CSV table of C-alpha atoms in Angstrom, one decimal:
chain,number,residue,atom,x,y,z
A,25,ARG,CA,0.0,0.0,0.0
A,26,LYS,CA,1.4,3.4,-0.9
A,27,LEU,CA,0.4,6.9,0.1
A,28,SER,CA,1.4,10.2,-1.4
A,29,THR,CA,2.9,13.4,0.1
A,30,HIS,CA,4.1,16.8,-0.8
A,31,SER,CA,7.3,18.5,0.3
A,32,LEU,CA,8.5,22.1,-0.1
A,33,ARG,CA,12.0,23.2,0.7
A,34,LYS,CA,14.0,26.4,0.3
A,35,ILE,CA,17.5,27.2,1.6
A,36,SER,CA,18.0,30.9,1.8
A,37,ASP,CA,21.0,33.2,2.2
A,38,ASN,CA,22.1,33.5,5.8
A,39,ILE,CA,22.9,37.1,6.4
A,40,SER,CA,23.3,37.1,10.2
A,41,GLY,CA,26.6,38.4,11.5
A,42,TYR,CA,27.4,35.4,13.6
A,43,ILE,CA,27.0,32.9,10.9
A,44,LEU,CA,30.2,32.8,8.8
A,45,GLU,CA,29.2,30.6,5.9
A,46,THR,CA,27.0,31.8,3.0
A,47,MET,CA,24.0,29.7,2.2
A,48,ILE,CA,22.7,29.5,-1.3
A,49,PHE,CA,19.1,30.5,-2.2
A,50,SER,CA,17.2,27.5,-3.6
A,51,ILE,CA,13.7,26.2,-3.7
A,52,PHE,CA,12.7,22.6,-4.0
A,53,LEU,CA,9.2,21.3,-4.4
A,54,SER,CA,8.6,17.6,-4.5
A,55,ALA,CA,6.1,14.9,-3.5
A,56,GLY,CA,6.1,11.2,-3.2
A,57,LEU,CA,4.3,8.0,-2.4
A,58,LEU,CA,5.1,6.3,0.8
A,59,SER,CA,7.0,3.1,0.4
A,60,HIS,CA,7.2,0.5,3.1
A,61,THR,CA,10.5,-0.8,1.6
A,62,SER,CA,12.2,2.6,2.1
A,63,MET,CA,11.1,2.6,5.7
A,64,GLY,CA,13.6,-0.2,6.4
A,65,PHE,CA,16.4,2.1,5.1
A,66,VAL,CA,15.3,4.9,7.4
A,67,SER,CA,15.2,2.6,10.5
A,68,ILE,CA,18.7,1.3,9.7
A,69,SER,CA,20.2,4.8,9.6
A,70,LYS,CA,18.3,6.2,12.6
A,71,PRO,CA,20.7,4.9,15.3
A,72,ALA,CA,23.6,6.8,13.7
A,73,PHE,CA,21.7,10.0,14.0
A,74,GLN,CA,21.0,9.3,17.7
A,75,ARG,CA,24.7,8.6,18.5
A,76,GLN,CA,25.8,11.8,16.8
A,77,ALA,CA,23.3,13.9,18.8
A,78,THR,CA,24.3,12.2,22.1
A,79,SER,CA,28.0,13.0,21.5
A,80,LEU,CA,27.4,16.6,20.6
A,81,ASN,CA,25.0,17.2,23.5
A,82,LEU,CA,27.8,16.8,26.0
A,83,PHE,CA,29.1,20.2,25.1
A,84,GLU,CA,25.8,21.9,24.2
A,85,GLY,CA,25.4,23.6,27.6
A,86,LEU,CA,28.9,24.8,27.7
A,87,SER,CA,28.6,26.3,24.1
A,88,LYS,CA,25.4,28.2,25.0
A,89,ALA,CA,27.1,29.7,28.0
A,90,ASN,CA,30.1,30.9,25.9
A,91,PRO,CA,30.2,34.7,26.4
A,92,PHE,CA,31.8,35.1,22.9
A,93,GLU,CA,28.9,33.4,21.2
A,94,GLU,CA,27.1,36.2,19.4
A,95,SER,CA,23.4,36.6,20.0
A,96,GLY,CA,20.7,37.3,17.4
A,97,PRO,CA,17.0,38.2,17.6
A,98,LEU,CA,16.2,34.6,18.7
A,99,GLY,CA,19.2,34.0,20.9
A,100,LYS,CA,22.5,32.3,20.3
A,101,GLY,CA,23.6,29.8,17.6
A,102,ILE,CA,21.3,27.8,15.3
A,103,THR,CA,18.6,25.2,16.0
A,104,VAL,CA,17.6,22.4,13.7
A,105,GLY,CA,14.2,21.1,14.6
A,106,LYS,CA,11.4,18.8,13.5
A,107,ILE,CA,7.7,18.7,14.4
A,108,GLN,CA,5.2,16.1,13.2
A,109,VAL,CA,1.5,16.1,13.9
A,110,ALA,CA,-1.1,13.5,13.0
A,111,LEU,CA,-4.8,14.6,12.9
A,112,THR,CA,-8.1,13.3,11.6
A,113,SER,CA,-9.8,15.3,8.8
A,114,ARG,CA,-13.3,14.8,7.4
A,115,ASP,CA,-12.9,17.3,4.5
A,116,ARG,CA,-9.1,17.4,4.1
A,117,PHE,CA,-9.2,21.1,4.4
A,118,ILE,CA,-5.8,21.3,6.0
A,119,CYS,CA,-4.3,19.5,2.9
A,120,LYS,CA,-6.0,22.0,0.6
A,121,THR,CA,-4.7,24.9,2.7
A,122,ILE,CA,-1.1,23.7,2.5
A,123,GLU,CA,-1.4,22.7,-1.1
A,124,LYS,CA,-2.6,26.2,-2.0
A,125,GLU,CA,0.2,27.9,-0.2
A,126,ALA,CA,2.8,25.6,-1.9
A,127,ASN,CA,1.5,26.3,-5.3
A,128,TYR,CA,1.7,30.1,-5.0
A,129,VAL,CA,4.8,30.6,-2.8
A,130,ASP,CA,7.6,32.5,-4.4
A,131,ASP,CA,11.4,32.2,-3.9
A,132,SER,CA,11.8,34.9,-1.3
A,133,GLN,CA,12.9,34.3,2.3
A,134,THR,CA,9.8,36.1,3.6
A,135,ALA,CA,7.6,33.7,1.6
A,136,LEU,CA,9.3,30.7,3.1
A,137,ALA,CA,8.7,32.0,6.7
A,138,GLU,CA,5.1,32.8,5.9
A,139,LEU,CA,4.5,29.3,4.5
A,140,THR,CA,5.9,27.8,7.8
A,141,ASN,CA,3.7,30.2,9.7
A,142,THR,CA,0.6,29.3,7.6
A,143,VAL,CA,1.2,25.5,8.2
A,144,CYS,CA,1.6,26.0,11.9
A,145,LEU,CA,-1.6,28.1,12.2
A,146,ALA,CA,-3.5,25.6,10.1
A,147,LEU,CA,-2.4,22.9,12.6
A,148,LEU,CA,-3.4,25.0,15.6
A,149,ARG,CA,-6.8,25.8,14.2
A,150,ASN,CA,-7.4,22.0,13.9
A,151,SER,CA,-5.9,21.1,17.3
A,152,ASP,CA,-9.2,19.4,18.3
A,153,ASP,CA,-8.5,16.8,15.7
A,154,TRP,CA,-5.0,16.0,16.7
A,155,VAL,CA,-4.4,12.3,17.4
A,156,GLY,CA,-0.6,12.2,17.7
A,157,ALA,CA,2.6,14.2,17.5
A,158,CYS,CA,6.4,14.2,18.1
A,159,SER,CA,9.3,16.6,17.9
A,160,GLU,CA,13.1,16.7,18.2
A,161,SER,CA,15.8,19.3,17.9
A,162,LYS,CA,19.6,19.9,18.0
A,163,TRP,CA,21.4,23.2,18.8
A,164,PHE,CA,24.6,24.3,17.1
A,165,SER,CA,27.0,27.1,17.7
A,166,GLY,CA,27.0,29.8,15.1
A,167,ASN,CA,30.5,28.7,14.1
A,168,ASP,CA,29.0,25.3,13.2
A,169,SER,CA,26.5,26.4,10.6
A,170,GLY,CA,27.8,23.8,8.2
A,171,LYS,CA,27.0,21.0,10.7
A,172,ALA,CA,23.6,22.5,11.3
A,173,GLU,CA,22.9,22.5,7.5
A,174,GLN,CA,24.2,18.9,7.4
A,175,LEU,CA,21.8,17.7,10.1
A,176,PHE,CA,18.9,19.6,8.4
A,177,ASN,CA,19.6,17.8,5.2
A,178,GLN,CA,19.8,14.4,7.0
A,179,TRP,CA,16.5,14.9,8.7
A,180,SER,CA,14.9,16.1,5.5
A,181,ASN,CA,16.3,13.2,3.5
A,182,LYS,CA,15.1,10.8,6.2
A,183,GLU,CA,11.5,12.0,5.5
A,184,ALA,CA,12.0,12.2,1.8
A,185,SER,CA,13.4,8.7,1.6
A,186,LYS,CA,10.0,7.3,2.6
A,187,PHE,CA,8.6,8.4,-0.7
A,188,GLU,CA,9.3,7.1,-4.2
A,189,LYS,CA,6.9,8.7,-6.7
A,190,GLU,CA,6.1,12.3,-7.1
A,191,TYR,CA,2.6,13.7,-7.0
A,192,ILE,CA,2.0,17.4,-7.2
A,193,PRO,CA,-1.7,18.4,-7.8
A,194,ARG,CA,-2.0,21.4,-10.1
A,195,SER,CA,-3.3,24.7,-8.8
A,196,ASP,CA,-6.3,24.4,-11.1
A,197,ASP,CA,-7.1,20.8,-10.1
A,198,ASN,CA,-10.8,20.7,-9.2
A,199,THR,CA,-10.8,17.0,-8.3
A,200,GLU,CA,-13.2,16.3,-5.4
A,201,PRO,CA,-11.3,15.2,-2.3
A,202,GLY,CA,-11.8,11.7,-1.0
A,203,GLY,CA,-13.5,10.7,2.3
A,204,ALA,CA,-12.3,11.2,5.8
A,205,THR,CA,-8.7,10.4,6.5
A,206,THR,CA,-5.8,10.8,9.0
A,207,VAL,CA,-3.3,13.4,7.8
A,208,VAL,CA,0.3,13.7,8.9
A,209,VAL,CA,2.1,17.1,8.6
A,210,SER,CA,5.8,17.3,9.1
A,211,VAL,CA,8.0,20.4,9.3
A,212,VAL,CA,11.8,20.3,9.3
A,213,ILE,CA,13.4,23.7,9.9
A,214,GLU,CA,16.8,25.3,10.5
A,215,ILE,CA,16.2,28.5,12.4
A,216,GLN,CA,18.7,30.9,14.0
A,217,GLY,CA,18.9,31.2,17.8
A,218,ASP,CA,18.0,28.9,20.7
A,219,ASN,CA,14.6,30.3,21.7
A,220,THR,CA,12.4,28.1,19.6
A,221,ASN,CA,10.8,25.4,21.7
A,222,PHE,CA,10.8,21.9,20.3
A,223,GLU,CA,10.3,20.0,23.6
A,224,GLY,CA,7.2,18.1,24.5
A,225,ALA,CA,5.2,17.5,21.4
A,226,GLY,CA,3.3,14.2,21.7
A,227,PHE,CA,3.4,14.0,25.4
A,228,SER,CA,0.4,16.3,26.0
A,229,LEU,CA,-1.9,18.4,24.0
A,230,ALA,CA,-0.7,21.5,25.7
A,231,GLY,CA,3.0,20.6,25.1
A,232,THR,CA,2.3,20.0,21.4
A,233,LYS,CA,0.5,23.4,21.1
A,234,ASP,CA,3.5,25.1,22.8
A,235,VAL,CA,5.9,23.7,20.2
A,236,VAL,CA,3.7,24.6,17.2
A,237,SER,CA,2.9,28.0,18.6
A,238,SER,CA,6.6,28.7,19.3
A,239,LEU,CA,7.5,27.8,15.7
A,240,ALA,CA,4.6,29.8,14.3
A,241,SER,CA,5.8,33.0,16.0
A,242,ASN,CA,9.5,32.7,15.8
A,243,CYS,CA,9.6,31.9,12.0
A,244,LEU,CA,8.4,35.5,11.4
A,245,VAL,CA,11.0,37.2,13.6
A,246,ASP,CA,13.1,39.7,11.7
A,247,GLU,CA,10.7,39.5,8.7
A,248,GLY,CA,11.5,35.8,8.3
A,249,TYR,CA,15.3,36.2,7.9
A,250,CYS,CA,15.9,34.0,11.0
A,251,VAL,CA,14.7,31.0,9.0
A,252,ASN,CA,17.7,29.4,7.1
A,253,ALA,CA,15.9,26.5,5.6
A,254,ALA,CA,12.5,24.7,5.9
A,255,GLU,CA,10.8,21.7,4.5
A,256,VAL,CA,7.1,20.8,4.8
A,257,PHE,CA,5.6,17.4,4.1
A,258,TRP,CA,1.9,16.4,4.2
A,259,CYS,CA,0.3,13.0,3.6
A,260,PRO,CA,-1.9,12.0,1.8
A,261,SER,CA,-1.8,14.6,-1.0
A,262,ASP,CA,-3.5,12.4,-3.5
A,263,ARG,CA,-7.1,13.3,-3.0
A,264,SER,CA,-8.3,9.7,-3.6
A,265,GLU,CA,-6.1,8.1,-0.9
A,266,VAL,CA,-6.7,7.4,2.8
A,267,LEU,CA,-4.1,7.2,5.6
A,268,THR,CA,-5.2,4.9,8.3
A,269,SER,CA,-4.0,4.5,11.9
A,270,ARG,CA,-2.2,1.3,10.9
A,271,ASP,CA,-0.3,3.2,8.2
A,272,ILE,CA,0.9,5.7,10.8
A,273,ILE,CA,2.2,3.0,13.1
A,274,ILE,CA,4.1,1.5,10.2
A,275,ASP,CA,5.4,4.6,8.4
A,276,PHE,CA,5.6,7.1,11.3
A,277,PRO,CA,6.5,5.0,14.4
A,278,GLU,CA,8.0,8.0,16.2
A,279,ILE,CA,4.6,9.7,16.5
A,280,ILE,CA,3.2,9.5,20.0
A,281,ASP,CA,-0.6,9.1,20.6
A,282,LEU,CA,-2.3,12.1,22.2
């Protein structure tokens, strides 16, 4: 059984004074069908990511306390984070909302931040329908912007590797949506500073709201220039497909029931 998804990604120029490396503007739109075969590849590589995070965390507190670490609008350094929310939807309105934004977003950094904000607000407006969530993050010193970008790419590729066939509905596609379904929305982001909260999603409804709300507000700080990169996935995007609870257990085992 295969289920489709969208993703949108753009890596923008990093113009903050404390980040020494120049990032390249790019925009990437893709979509795919979930493949249970590729899930095995993700589960094999997952422990390596966990070991890397553990070794770096030993020095995270010391780095944040470094008086020479330059502070920006959202604090010191760079944070790479991921939030995933599963929710039930009778009319698939949240899918149509994200799809509309993805079809009309331009290549500006402000547009990327506004897309992230729109996705977070759409999730918050449908919080009564949430059935599960999860989140994780890793902080880097501003001098380690290359490592932050590398981890962002790893987490994005981890999600993208679940999908094998592209499906991008046209903006003028008037196909009627299918019936009720569970929807999974994932946001992977690289954002400047250490003030964005990624702790607690999935453990309680309030904790999940705090994470989504924090991202919704912080992504617009400094007119969106604090967002270095972001990628959004939603599933299913094919209007005829249905995502079941069993599919979530198989394809998104990290999501915790709310």
